[in-house]
Amino acid sequence: MGESSVVSPLKNFLAGGVGGACLLLAGHPLDTIKVRLQTQPISAHNVLYTGTYDCFRKTVSKEGLLGLYRGLGAPLAGVAPMMAISFFGFGLGKQLQQEDASKPLTRTQIFLSGCLAGVFTTVIVAPGERIKCLLQVQSTRGGSMYSGPVDCAVQLYKNQGLRSVYKGTVLTLIRDVPSSGLYFLTYESLKVLLTPEGQSVSQLSTPKILLAGGMAGILNWTIALPPDVLKSNFQTAADGRYRNLLDVLTTLLREEGATALYKGFNAVFLRAFPANAVTLPLRNTPSCS
Protein backbone atom coordinates (compact mmCIF):
# COMPACT_ATOMS: atom_id res chain seq x y z
CA MET A 1 0.00 0.00 0.00
CA GLY A 2 1.23 3.52 -0.62
CA GLU A 3 4.75 4.05 -1.86
CA SER A 4 7.51 1.54 -1.72
CA SER A 5 10.33 3.47 -0.08
CA VAL A 6 10.82 2.98 3.63
CA VAL A 7 10.82 5.57 6.37
CA SER A 8 13.81 5.27 8.68
CA PRO A 9 12.94 4.20 12.24
CA LEU A 10 14.76 7.28 13.54
CA LYS A 11 12.55 9.60 11.52
CA ASN A 12 9.46 7.81 12.83
CA PHE A 13 10.82 8.14 16.38
CA LEU A 14 11.31 11.92 16.16
CA ALA A 15 8.05 12.61 14.33
CA GLY A 16 6.12 10.44 16.75
CA GLY A 17 7.46 12.46 19.67
CA VAL A 18 6.13 15.72 18.24
CA GLY A 19 2.82 14.11 17.39
CA GLY A 20 2.49 12.69 20.89
CA ALA A 21 2.87 16.10 22.51
CA CYS A 22 0.11 17.49 20.29
CA LEU A 23 -2.14 14.54 21.10
CA LEU A 24 -1.79 15.23 24.81
CA LEU A 25 -2.51 18.95 24.56
CA ALA A 26 -5.57 18.35 22.40
CA GLY A 27 -7.05 15.49 24.37
CA HIS A 28 -6.17 15.46 28.07
CA PRO A 29 -9.21 17.36 29.42
CA LEU A 30 -11.60 14.92 27.76
CA ASP A 31 -9.41 12.05 28.93
CA THR A 32 -9.88 13.23 32.52
CA ILE A 33 -13.65 13.30 32.01
CA LYS A 34 -13.51 9.83 30.42
CA VAL A 35 -11.63 8.29 33.35
CA ARG A 36 -13.91 9.89 35.94
CA LEU A 37 -17.00 8.60 34.15
CA GLN A 38 -15.49 5.14 33.79
CA THR A 39 -14.55 4.77 37.43
CA GLN A 40 -17.47 6.42 39.22
CA PRO A 41 -19.53 3.98 41.29
CA ILE A 42 -23.09 3.52 40.08
CA SER A 43 -25.97 3.05 42.49
CA ALA A 44 -29.68 3.63 42.31
CA HIS A 45 -29.55 6.72 44.49
CA ASN A 46 -26.12 8.21 43.97
CA VAL A 47 -24.55 9.02 40.61
CA LEU A 48 -21.78 11.58 40.77
CA TYR A 49 -21.87 12.46 37.07
CA THR A 50 -24.82 11.99 34.75
CA GLY A 51 -22.77 12.39 31.58
CA THR A 52 -19.89 14.09 29.81
CA TYR A 53 -21.17 17.65 30.13
CA ASP A 54 -22.19 17.17 33.76
CA CYS A 55 -18.72 15.86 34.58
CA PHE A 56 -17.14 18.81 32.77
CA ARG A 57 -19.38 21.31 34.57
CA LYS A 58 -18.84 19.87 38.04
CA THR A 59 -15.10 19.47 37.56
CA VAL A 60 -14.65 23.07 36.45
CA SER A 61 -17.00 24.34 39.16
CA LYS A 62 -15.20 22.57 42.00
CA GLU A 63 -11.62 22.47 40.75
CA GLY A 64 -11.36 25.14 38.07
CA LEU A 65 -10.09 24.55 34.55
CA LEU A 66 -6.92 23.03 35.97
CA GLY A 67 -9.06 20.21 37.30
CA LEU A 68 -9.36 18.97 33.73
CA TYR A 69 -5.58 18.58 33.65
CA ARG A 70 -5.28 16.36 36.71
CA GLY A 71 -2.63 13.75 36.11
CA LEU A 72 -1.09 15.69 33.24
CA GLY A 73 2.46 15.23 34.48
CA ALA A 74 2.64 11.47 33.90
CA PRO A 75 1.51 11.48 30.27
CA LEU A 76 3.49 14.66 29.63
CA ALA A 77 6.64 12.83 30.66
CA GLY A 78 5.74 9.71 28.74
CA VAL A 79 3.70 10.72 25.71
CA ALA A 80 6.59 11.84 23.51
CA PRO A 81 8.65 8.66 23.92
CA MET A 82 5.45 6.59 23.85
CA MET A 83 4.30 7.96 20.52
CA ALA A 84 7.85 7.93 19.20
CA ILE A 85 8.27 4.27 20.17
CA SER A 86 4.88 3.53 18.64
CA PHE A 87 5.93 4.89 15.26
CA PHE A 88 9.34 3.28 15.67
CA GLY A 89 7.66 -0.09 16.28
CA PHE A 90 5.37 0.44 13.31
CA GLY A 91 8.29 1.28 11.05
CA LEU A 92 10.27 -1.69 12.33
CA GLY A 93 7.29 -4.00 11.82
CA LYS A 94 7.03 -2.90 8.20
CA GLN A 95 10.74 -3.40 7.61
CA LEU A 96 10.68 -6.88 9.12
CA GLN A 97 7.88 -7.94 6.78
CA GLN A 98 8.88 -6.11 3.59
CA GLU A 99 11.38 -8.38 1.85
CA ASP A 100 11.09 -6.50 -1.43
CA ALA A 101 11.02 -2.71 -1.09
CA SER A 102 9.44 -2.42 -4.52
CA LYS A 103 6.31 -4.23 -3.36
CA PRO A 104 3.78 -2.50 -1.12
CA LEU A 105 2.77 -4.11 2.15
CA THR A 106 -0.54 -5.92 2.39
CA ARG A 107 -3.26 -4.74 4.75
CA THR A 108 -2.53 -7.69 7.03
CA GLN A 109 1.14 -6.72 7.22
CA ILE A 110 0.26 -3.13 8.05
CA PHE A 111 -2.15 -4.32 10.76
CA LEU A 112 0.52 -6.59 12.26
CA SER A 113 3.04 -3.74 12.17
CA GLY A 114 0.58 -1.62 14.13
CA CYS A 115 0.08 -4.44 16.63
CA LEU A 116 3.85 -4.56 17.17
CA ALA A 117 3.76 -0.84 17.90
CA GLY A 118 1.16 -1.52 20.59
CA VAL A 119 3.40 -4.10 22.22
CA PHE A 120 6.38 -1.76 22.19
CA THR A 121 4.56 1.12 23.86
CA THR A 122 3.16 -0.89 26.78
CA VAL A 123 6.35 -0.59 28.81
CA ILE A 124 5.75 3.18 28.97
CA VAL A 125 1.97 3.34 28.67
CA ALA A 126 1.05 0.92 31.49
CA PRO A 127 2.78 2.73 34.39
CA GLY A 128 1.90 6.12 32.93
CA GLU A 129 -1.77 5.17 32.76
CA ARG A 130 -1.70 3.80 36.31
CA ILE A 131 -0.31 7.05 37.71
CA LYS A 132 -2.46 9.28 35.50
CA CYS A 133 -5.70 7.53 36.40
CA LEU A 134 -5.00 7.60 40.13
CA LEU A 135 -4.33 11.34 40.00
CA GLN A 136 -7.40 11.98 37.85
CA VAL A 137 -9.83 10.32 40.26
CA GLN A 138 -8.38 11.07 43.68
CA SER A 139 -10.23 14.39 44.10
CA THR A 140 -13.54 12.65 43.40
CA ARG A 141 -12.89 10.18 46.21
CA GLY A 142 -12.51 12.72 48.96
CA GLY A 143 -8.76 12.68 49.35
CA SER A 144 -5.39 13.78 48.05
CA MET A 145 -3.05 10.88 48.65
CA TYR A 146 -0.61 12.02 45.99
CA SER A 147 0.84 15.48 45.48
CA GLY A 148 1.83 14.75 41.90
CA PRO A 149 3.04 12.06 39.48
CA VAL A 150 6.46 11.63 41.07
CA ASP A 151 4.97 11.31 44.56
CA CYS A 152 2.42 8.83 43.22
CA ALA A 153 5.08 6.70 41.56
CA VAL A 154 7.29 6.75 44.66
CA GLN A 155 4.44 5.76 46.97
CA LEU A 156 3.30 2.94 44.71
CA TYR A 157 6.84 1.60 44.52
CA LYS A 158 7.48 1.91 48.24
CA ASN A 159 4.23 0.21 49.19
CA GLN A 160 4.17 -2.73 46.79
CA GLY A 161 7.14 -2.47 44.49
CA LEU A 162 7.38 -2.34 40.71
CA ARG A 163 4.42 -4.70 40.34
CA SER A 164 2.12 -2.01 41.71
CA VAL A 165 3.50 0.60 39.32
CA TYR A 166 2.79 -1.74 36.40
CA LYS A 167 -0.65 -2.82 37.62
CA GLY A 168 -2.94 -3.15 34.61
CA THR A 169 -0.23 -4.09 32.11
CA VAL A 170 -2.13 -7.08 30.69
CA LEU A 171 -5.27 -5.00 30.17
CA THR A 172 -3.15 -2.30 28.53
CA LEU A 173 -1.86 -4.92 26.08
CA ILE A 174 -5.38 -6.21 25.44
CA ARG A 175 -6.46 -2.65 24.68
CA ASP A 176 -3.49 -1.39 22.71
CA VAL A 177 -2.27 -4.28 20.57
CA PRO A 178 -5.37 -4.78 18.36
CA SER A 179 -6.42 -1.13 18.51
CA SER A 180 -2.98 0.06 17.39
CA GLY A 181 -3.13 -2.38 14.50
CA LEU A 182 -6.51 -1.00 13.44
CA TYR A 183 -5.29 2.57 14.02
CA PHE A 184 -2.41 2.32 11.56
CA LEU A 185 -4.30 0.16 9.09
CA THR A 186 -7.13 2.69 8.88
CA TYR A 187 -4.77 5.64 8.50
CA GLU A 188 -2.65 4.06 5.78
CA SER A 189 -5.69 2.71 3.91
CA LEU A 190 -7.58 6.00 3.98
CA LYS A 191 -4.56 7.91 2.71
CA VAL A 192 -4.40 5.62 -0.30
CA LEU A 193 -8.18 5.82 -0.79
CA LEU A 194 -8.16 9.63 -0.64
CA THR A 195 -5.21 10.06 -3.00
CA PRO A 196 -6.36 11.13 -6.49
CA GLU A 197 -5.45 8.79 -9.31
CA GLY A 198 -2.06 9.54 -10.75
CA GLN A 199 -0.81 11.29 -7.60
CA SER A 200 1.48 10.15 -4.82
CA VAL A 201 0.29 9.64 -1.25
CA SER A 202 2.92 12.20 -0.25
CA GLN A 203 0.98 14.84 -2.23
CA LEU A 204 -2.22 14.34 -0.22
CA SER A 205 -3.73 17.62 0.99
CA THR A 206 -3.68 18.56 4.65
CA PRO A 207 -7.50 18.36 5.09
CA LYS A 208 -7.50 14.82 3.73
CA ILE A 209 -4.62 13.84 5.98
CA LEU A 210 -6.52 15.30 8.94
CA LEU A 211 -9.58 13.29 7.93
CA ALA A 212 -7.55 10.08 7.71
CA GLY A 213 -5.96 10.69 11.10
CA GLY A 214 -9.26 11.54 12.77
CA MET A 215 -11.07 8.52 11.37
CA ALA A 216 -8.18 6.28 12.42
CA GLY A 217 -8.59 7.56 15.96
CA ILE A 218 -12.33 6.91 15.99
CA LEU A 219 -12.01 3.33 14.70
CA ASN A 220 -9.16 2.71 17.13
CA TRP A 221 -11.46 3.49 20.05
CA THR A 222 -14.34 1.35 18.81
CA ILE A 223 -12.41 -1.71 19.92
CA ALA A 224 -10.26 -0.07 22.62
CA LEU A 225 -13.04 1.31 24.83
CA PRO A 226 -14.25 -1.85 26.62
CA PRO A 227 -10.76 -2.97 27.73
CA ASP A 228 -9.99 0.67 28.58
CA VAL A 229 -12.95 0.73 30.97
CA LEU A 230 -11.71 -2.46 32.60
CA LYS A 231 -8.17 -1.06 32.82
CA SER A 232 -9.27 2.22 34.42
CA ASN A 233 -11.32 0.43 37.06
CA PHE A 234 -8.60 -2.12 37.79
CA GLN A 235 -5.82 0.46 38.04
CA THR A 236 -7.73 2.80 40.36
CA ALA A 237 -9.38 0.19 42.57
CA ALA A 238 -8.40 -0.25 46.19
CA ASP A 239 -6.21 -3.27 46.91
CA GLY A 240 -8.36 -6.38 47.14
CA ARG A 241 -11.31 -4.89 45.26
CA TYR A 242 -10.79 -7.30 42.36
CA ARG A 243 -9.23 -10.76 42.54
CA ASN A 244 -8.07 -10.77 38.93
CA LEU A 245 -8.80 -9.34 35.48
CA LEU A 246 -11.82 -11.57 34.93
CA ASP A 247 -13.26 -10.41 38.23
CA VAL A 248 -13.19 -6.81 36.98
CA LEU A 249 -15.30 -7.82 33.99
CA THR A 250 -17.79 -9.99 35.89
CA THR A 251 -18.19 -7.40 38.66
CA LEU A 252 -18.95 -4.57 36.23
CA LEU A 253 -21.38 -6.71 34.25
CA ARG A 254 -23.14 -7.89 37.41
CA GLU A 255 -23.40 -4.46 39.02
CA GLU A 256 -23.96 -2.21 36.00
CA GLY A 257 -24.71 -4.36 32.97
CA ALA A 258 -23.07 -4.50 29.56
CA THR A 259 -23.35 -0.72 29.09
CA ALA A 260 -20.68 -0.34 31.78
CA LEU A 261 -18.10 -1.38 29.19
CA TYR A 262 -18.87 1.78 27.23
CA LYS A 263 -18.76 4.33 30.03
CA GLY A 264 -17.07 7.50 28.83
CA PHE A 265 -18.22 6.84 25.24
CA ASN A 266 -19.09 10.47 24.46
CA ALA A 267 -15.88 11.86 25.93
CA VAL A 268 -13.80 9.28 24.07
CA PHE A 269 -15.27 10.02 20.68
CA LEU A 270 -15.31 13.78 21.16
CA ARG A 271 -11.59 13.48 21.85
CA ALA A 272 -10.68 10.81 19.29
CA PHE A 273 -11.10 12.71 16.05
CA PRO A 274 -9.38 16.05 16.83
CA ALA A 275 -6.60 14.51 18.91
CA ASN A 276 -5.64 11.92 16.29
CA ALA A 277 -6.20 14.30 13.40
CA VAL A 278 -3.48 16.44 14.97
CA THR A 279 -1.12 13.56 15.76
CA LEU A 280 -0.81 11.47 12.64
CA PRO A 281 -0.29 14.22 10.04
CA LEU A 282 2.76 15.40 11.96
CA ARG A 283 4.56 12.17 11.14
CA ASN A 284 3.23 12.00 7.61
CA THR A 285 6.15 11.61 5.23
CA PRO A 286 6.52 10.90 1.52
CA SER A 287 7.09 7.22 2.22
CA CYS A 288 4.74 6.00 4.90
CA SER A 289 4.44 2.45 3.70
GROMACS .gro file of C-alpha atoms in nm:
model
  289
    1MET     CA    1   0.000   0.000   0.000
    2GLY     CA    2   0.123   0.352  -0.062
    3GLU     CA    3   0.475   0.405  -0.186
    4SER     CA    4   0.751   0.154  -0.172
    5SER     CA    5   1.033   0.347  -0.008
    6VAL     CA    6   1.082   0.298   0.363
    7VAL     CA    7   1.082   0.557   0.637
    8SER     CA    8   1.381   0.527   0.868
    9PRO     CA    9   1.294   0.420   1.224
   10LEU     CA   10   1.476   0.728   1.354
   11LYS     CA   11   1.255   0.960   1.152
   12ASN     CA   12   0.946   0.781   1.283
   13PHE     CA   13   1.082   0.814   1.638
   14LEU     CA   14   1.131   1.192   1.616
   15ALA     CA   15   0.805   1.261   1.433
   16GLY     CA   16   0.612   1.044   1.675
   17GLY     CA   17   0.746   1.246   1.967
   18VAL     CA   18   0.613   1.572   1.824
   19GLY     CA   19   0.282   1.411   1.739
   20GLY     CA   20   0.249   1.269   2.089
   21ALA     CA   21   0.287   1.610   2.251
   22CYS     CA   22   0.011   1.749   2.029
   23LEU     CA   23  -0.214   1.454   2.110
   24LEU     CA   24  -0.179   1.523   2.481
   25LEU     CA   25  -0.251   1.895   2.456
   26ALA     CA   26  -0.557   1.835   2.240
   27GLY     CA   27  -0.705   1.549   2.437
   28HIS     CA   28  -0.617   1.546   2.807
   29PRO     CA   29  -0.921   1.736   2.942
   30LEU     CA   30  -1.160   1.492   2.776
   31ASP     CA   31  -0.941   1.205   2.893
   32THR     CA   32  -0.988   1.323   3.252
   33ILE     CA   33  -1.365   1.330   3.201
   34LYS     CA   34  -1.351   0.983   3.042
   35VAL     CA   35  -1.163   0.829   3.335
   36ARG     CA   36  -1.391   0.989   3.594
   37LEU     CA   37  -1.700   0.860   3.415
   38GLN     CA   38  -1.549   0.514   3.379
   39THR     CA   39  -1.455   0.477   3.743
   40GLN     CA   40  -1.747   0.642   3.922
   41PRO     CA   41  -1.953   0.398   4.129
   42ILE     CA   42  -2.309   0.352   4.008
   43SER     CA   43  -2.597   0.305   4.249
   44ALA     CA   44  -2.968   0.363   4.231
   45HIS     CA   45  -2.955   0.672   4.449
   46ASN     CA   46  -2.612   0.821   4.397
   47VAL     CA   47  -2.455   0.902   4.061
   48LEU     CA   48  -2.178   1.158   4.077
   49TYR     CA   49  -2.187   1.246   3.707
   50THR     CA   50  -2.482   1.199   3.475
   51GLY     CA   51  -2.277   1.239   3.158
   52THR     CA   52  -1.989   1.409   2.981
   53TYR     CA   53  -2.117   1.765   3.013
   54ASP     CA   54  -2.219   1.717   3.376
   55CYS     CA   55  -1.872   1.586   3.458
   56PHE     CA   56  -1.714   1.881   3.277
   57ARG     CA   57  -1.938   2.131   3.457
   58LYS     CA   58  -1.884   1.987   3.804
   59THR     CA   59  -1.510   1.947   3.756
   60VAL     CA   60  -1.465   2.307   3.645
   61SER     CA   61  -1.700   2.434   3.916
   62LYS     CA   62  -1.520   2.257   4.200
   63GLU     CA   63  -1.162   2.247   4.075
   64GLY     CA   64  -1.136   2.514   3.807
   65LEU     CA   65  -1.009   2.455   3.455
   66LEU     CA   66  -0.692   2.303   3.597
   67GLY     CA   67  -0.906   2.021   3.730
   68LEU     CA   68  -0.936   1.897   3.373
   69TYR     CA   69  -0.558   1.858   3.365
   70ARG     CA   70  -0.528   1.636   3.671
   71GLY     CA   71  -0.263   1.375   3.611
   72LEU     CA   72  -0.109   1.569   3.324
   73GLY     CA   73   0.246   1.523   3.448
   74ALA     CA   74   0.264   1.147   3.390
   75PRO     CA   75   0.151   1.148   3.027
   76LEU     CA   76   0.349   1.466   2.963
   77ALA     CA   77   0.664   1.283   3.066
   78GLY     CA   78   0.574   0.971   2.874
   79VAL     CA   79   0.370   1.072   2.571
   80ALA     CA   80   0.659   1.184   2.351
   81PRO     CA   81   0.865   0.866   2.392
   82MET     CA   82   0.545   0.659   2.385
   83MET     CA   83   0.430   0.796   2.052
   84ALA     CA   84   0.785   0.793   1.920
   85ILE     CA   85   0.827   0.427   2.017
   86SER     CA   86   0.488   0.353   1.864
   87PHE     CA   87   0.593   0.489   1.526
   88PHE     CA   88   0.934   0.328   1.567
   89GLY     CA   89   0.766  -0.009   1.628
   90PHE     CA   90   0.537   0.044   1.331
   91GLY     CA   91   0.829   0.128   1.105
   92LEU     CA   92   1.027  -0.169   1.233
   93GLY     CA   93   0.729  -0.400   1.182
   94LYS     CA   94   0.703  -0.290   0.820
   95GLN     CA   95   1.074  -0.340   0.761
   96LEU     CA   96   1.068  -0.688   0.912
   97GLN     CA   97   0.788  -0.794   0.678
   98GLN     CA   98   0.888  -0.611   0.359
   99GLU     CA   99   1.138  -0.838   0.185
  100ASP     CA  100   1.109  -0.650  -0.143
  101ALA     CA  101   1.102  -0.271  -0.109
  102SER     CA  102   0.944  -0.242  -0.452
  103LYS     CA  103   0.631  -0.423  -0.336
  104PRO     CA  104   0.378  -0.250  -0.112
  105LEU     CA  105   0.277  -0.411   0.215
  106THR     CA  106  -0.054  -0.592   0.239
  107ARG     CA  107  -0.326  -0.474   0.475
  108THR     CA  108  -0.253  -0.769   0.703
  109GLN     CA  109   0.114  -0.672   0.722
  110ILE     CA  110   0.026  -0.313   0.805
  111PHE     CA  111  -0.215  -0.432   1.076
  112LEU     CA  112   0.052  -0.659   1.226
  113SER     CA  113   0.304  -0.374   1.217
  114GLY     CA  114   0.058  -0.162   1.413
  115CYS     CA  115   0.008  -0.444   1.663
  116LEU     CA  116   0.385  -0.456   1.717
  117ALA     CA  117   0.376  -0.084   1.790
  118GLY     CA  118   0.116  -0.152   2.059
  119VAL     CA  119   0.340  -0.410   2.222
  120PHE     CA  120   0.638  -0.176   2.219
  121THR     CA  121   0.456   0.112   2.386
  122THR     CA  122   0.316  -0.089   2.678
  123VAL     CA  123   0.635  -0.059   2.881
  124ILE     CA  124   0.575   0.318   2.897
  125VAL     CA  125   0.197   0.334   2.867
  126ALA     CA  126   0.105   0.092   3.149
  127PRO     CA  127   0.278   0.273   3.439
  128GLY     CA  128   0.190   0.612   3.293
  129GLU     CA  129  -0.177   0.517   3.276
  130ARG     CA  130  -0.170   0.380   3.631
  131ILE     CA  131  -0.031   0.705   3.771
  132LYS     CA  132  -0.246   0.928   3.550
  133CYS     CA  133  -0.570   0.753   3.640
  134LEU     CA  134  -0.500   0.760   4.013
  135LEU     CA  135  -0.433   1.134   4.000
  136GLN     CA  136  -0.740   1.198   3.785
  137VAL     CA  137  -0.983   1.032   4.026
  138GLN     CA  138  -0.838   1.107   4.368
  139SER     CA  139  -1.023   1.439   4.410
  140THR     CA  140  -1.354   1.265   4.340
  141ARG     CA  141  -1.289   1.018   4.621
  142GLY     CA  142  -1.251   1.272   4.896
  143GLY     CA  143  -0.876   1.268   4.935
  144SER     CA  144  -0.539   1.378   4.805
  145MET     CA  145  -0.305   1.088   4.865
  146TYR     CA  146  -0.061   1.202   4.599
  147SER     CA  147   0.084   1.548   4.548
  148GLY     CA  148   0.183   1.475   4.190
  149PRO     CA  149   0.304   1.206   3.948
  150VAL     CA  150   0.646   1.163   4.107
  151ASP     CA  151   0.497   1.131   4.456
  152CYS     CA  152   0.242   0.883   4.322
  153ALA     CA  153   0.508   0.670   4.156
  154VAL     CA  154   0.729   0.675   4.466
  155GLN     CA  155   0.444   0.576   4.697
  156LEU     CA  156   0.330   0.294   4.471
  157TYR     CA  157   0.684   0.160   4.452
  158LYS     CA  158   0.748   0.191   4.824
  159ASN     CA  159   0.423   0.021   4.919
  160GLN     CA  160   0.417  -0.273   4.679
  161GLY     CA  161   0.714  -0.247   4.449
  162LEU     CA  162   0.738  -0.234   4.071
  163ARG     CA  163   0.442  -0.470   4.034
  164SER     CA  164   0.212  -0.201   4.171
  165VAL     CA  165   0.350   0.060   3.932
  166TYR     CA  166   0.279  -0.174   3.640
  167LYS     CA  167  -0.065  -0.282   3.762
  168GLY     CA  168  -0.294  -0.315   3.461
  169THR     CA  169  -0.023  -0.409   3.211
  170VAL     CA  170  -0.213  -0.708   3.069
  171LEU     CA  171  -0.527  -0.500   3.017
  172THR     CA  172  -0.315  -0.230   2.853
  173LEU     CA  173  -0.186  -0.492   2.608
  174ILE     CA  174  -0.538  -0.621   2.544
  175ARG     CA  175  -0.646  -0.265   2.468
  176ASP     CA  176  -0.349  -0.139   2.271
  177VAL     CA  177  -0.227  -0.428   2.057
  178PRO     CA  178  -0.537  -0.478   1.836
  179SER     CA  179  -0.642  -0.113   1.851
  180SER     CA  180  -0.298   0.006   1.739
  181GLY     CA  181  -0.313  -0.238   1.450
  182LEU     CA  182  -0.651  -0.100   1.344
  183TYR     CA  183  -0.529   0.257   1.402
  184PHE     CA  184  -0.241   0.232   1.156
  185LEU     CA  185  -0.430   0.016   0.909
  186THR     CA  186  -0.713   0.269   0.888
  187TYR     CA  187  -0.477   0.564   0.850
  188GLU     CA  188  -0.265   0.406   0.578
  189SER     CA  189  -0.569   0.271   0.391
  190LEU     CA  190  -0.758   0.600   0.398
  191LYS     CA  191  -0.456   0.791   0.271
  192VAL     CA  192  -0.440   0.562  -0.030
  193LEU     CA  193  -0.818   0.582  -0.079
  194LEU     CA  194  -0.816   0.963  -0.064
  195THR     CA  195  -0.521   1.006  -0.300
  196PRO     CA  196  -0.636   1.113  -0.649
  197GLU     CA  197  -0.545   0.879  -0.931
  198GLY     CA  198  -0.206   0.954  -1.075
  199GLN     CA  199  -0.081   1.129  -0.760
  200SER     CA  200   0.148   1.015  -0.482
  201VAL     CA  201   0.029   0.964  -0.125
  202SER     CA  202   0.292   1.220  -0.025
  203GLN     CA  203   0.098   1.484  -0.223
  204LEU     CA  204  -0.222   1.434  -0.022
  205SER     CA  205  -0.373   1.762   0.099
  206THR     CA  206  -0.368   1.856   0.465
  207PRO     CA  207  -0.750   1.836   0.509
  208LYS     CA  208  -0.750   1.482   0.373
  209ILE     CA  209  -0.462   1.384   0.598
  210LEU     CA  210  -0.652   1.530   0.894
  211LEU     CA  211  -0.958   1.329   0.793
  212ALA     CA  212  -0.755   1.008   0.771
  213GLY     CA  213  -0.596   1.069   1.110
  214GLY     CA  214  -0.926   1.154   1.277
  215MET     CA  215  -1.107   0.852   1.137
  216ALA     CA  216  -0.818   0.628   1.242
  217GLY     CA  217  -0.859   0.756   1.596
  218ILE     CA  218  -1.233   0.691   1.599
  219LEU     CA  219  -1.201   0.333   1.470
  220ASN     CA  220  -0.916   0.271   1.713
  221TRP     CA  221  -1.146   0.349   2.005
  222THR     CA  222  -1.434   0.135   1.881
  223ILE     CA  223  -1.241  -0.171   1.992
  224ALA     CA  224  -1.026  -0.007   2.262
  225LEU     CA  225  -1.304   0.131   2.483
  226PRO     CA  226  -1.425  -0.185   2.662
  227PRO     CA  227  -1.076  -0.297   2.773
  228ASP     CA  228  -0.999   0.067   2.858
  229VAL     CA  229  -1.295   0.073   3.097
  230LEU     CA  230  -1.171  -0.246   3.260
  231LYS     CA  231  -0.817  -0.106   3.282
  232SER     CA  232  -0.927   0.222   3.442
  233ASN     CA  233  -1.132   0.043   3.706
  234PHE     CA  234  -0.860  -0.212   3.779
  235GLN     CA  235  -0.582   0.046   3.804
  236THR     CA  236  -0.773   0.280   4.036
  237ALA     CA  237  -0.938   0.019   4.257
  238ALA     CA  238  -0.840  -0.025   4.619
  239ASP     CA  239  -0.621  -0.327   4.691
  240GLY     CA  240  -0.836  -0.638   4.714
  241ARG     CA  241  -1.131  -0.489   4.526
  242TYR     CA  242  -1.079  -0.730   4.236
  243ARG     CA  243  -0.923  -1.076   4.254
  244ASN     CA  244  -0.807  -1.077   3.893
  245LEU     CA  245  -0.880  -0.934   3.548
  246LEU     CA  246  -1.182  -1.157   3.493
  247ASP     CA  247  -1.326  -1.041   3.823
  248VAL     CA  248  -1.319  -0.681   3.698
  249LEU     CA  249  -1.530  -0.782   3.399
  250THR     CA  250  -1.779  -0.999   3.589
  251THR     CA  251  -1.819  -0.740   3.866
  252LEU     CA  252  -1.895  -0.457   3.623
  253LEU     CA  253  -2.138  -0.671   3.425
  254ARG     CA  254  -2.314  -0.789   3.741
  255GLU     CA  255  -2.340  -0.446   3.902
  256GLU     CA  256  -2.396  -0.221   3.600
  257GLY     CA  257  -2.471  -0.436   3.297
  258ALA     CA  258  -2.307  -0.450   2.956
  259THR     CA  259  -2.335  -0.072   2.909
  260ALA     CA  260  -2.068  -0.034   3.178
  261LEU     CA  261  -1.810  -0.138   2.919
  262TYR     CA  262  -1.887   0.178   2.723
  263LYS     CA  263  -1.876   0.433   3.003
  264GLY     CA  264  -1.707   0.750   2.883
  265PHE     CA  265  -1.822   0.684   2.524
  266ASN     CA  266  -1.909   1.047   2.446
  267ALA     CA  267  -1.588   1.186   2.593
  268VAL     CA  268  -1.380   0.928   2.407
  269PHE     CA  269  -1.527   1.002   2.068
  270LEU     CA  270  -1.531   1.378   2.116
  271ARG     CA  271  -1.159   1.348   2.185
  272ALA     CA  272  -1.068   1.081   1.929
  273PHE     CA  273  -1.110   1.271   1.605
  274PRO     CA  274  -0.938   1.605   1.683
  275ALA     CA  275  -0.660   1.451   1.891
  276ASN     CA  276  -0.564   1.192   1.629
  277ALA     CA  277  -0.620   1.430   1.340
  278VAL     CA  278  -0.348   1.644   1.497
  279THR     CA  279  -0.112   1.356   1.576
  280LEU     CA  280  -0.081   1.147   1.264
  281PRO     CA  281  -0.029   1.422   1.004
  282LEU     CA  282   0.276   1.540   1.196
  283ARG     CA  283   0.456   1.217   1.114
  284ASN     CA  284   0.323   1.200   0.761
  285THR     CA  285   0.615   1.161   0.523
  286PRO     CA  286   0.652   1.090   0.152
  287SER     CA  287   0.709   0.722   0.222
  288CYS     CA  288   0.474   0.600   0.490
  289SER     CA  289   0.444   0.245   0.370
   0.00000   0.00000   0.00000
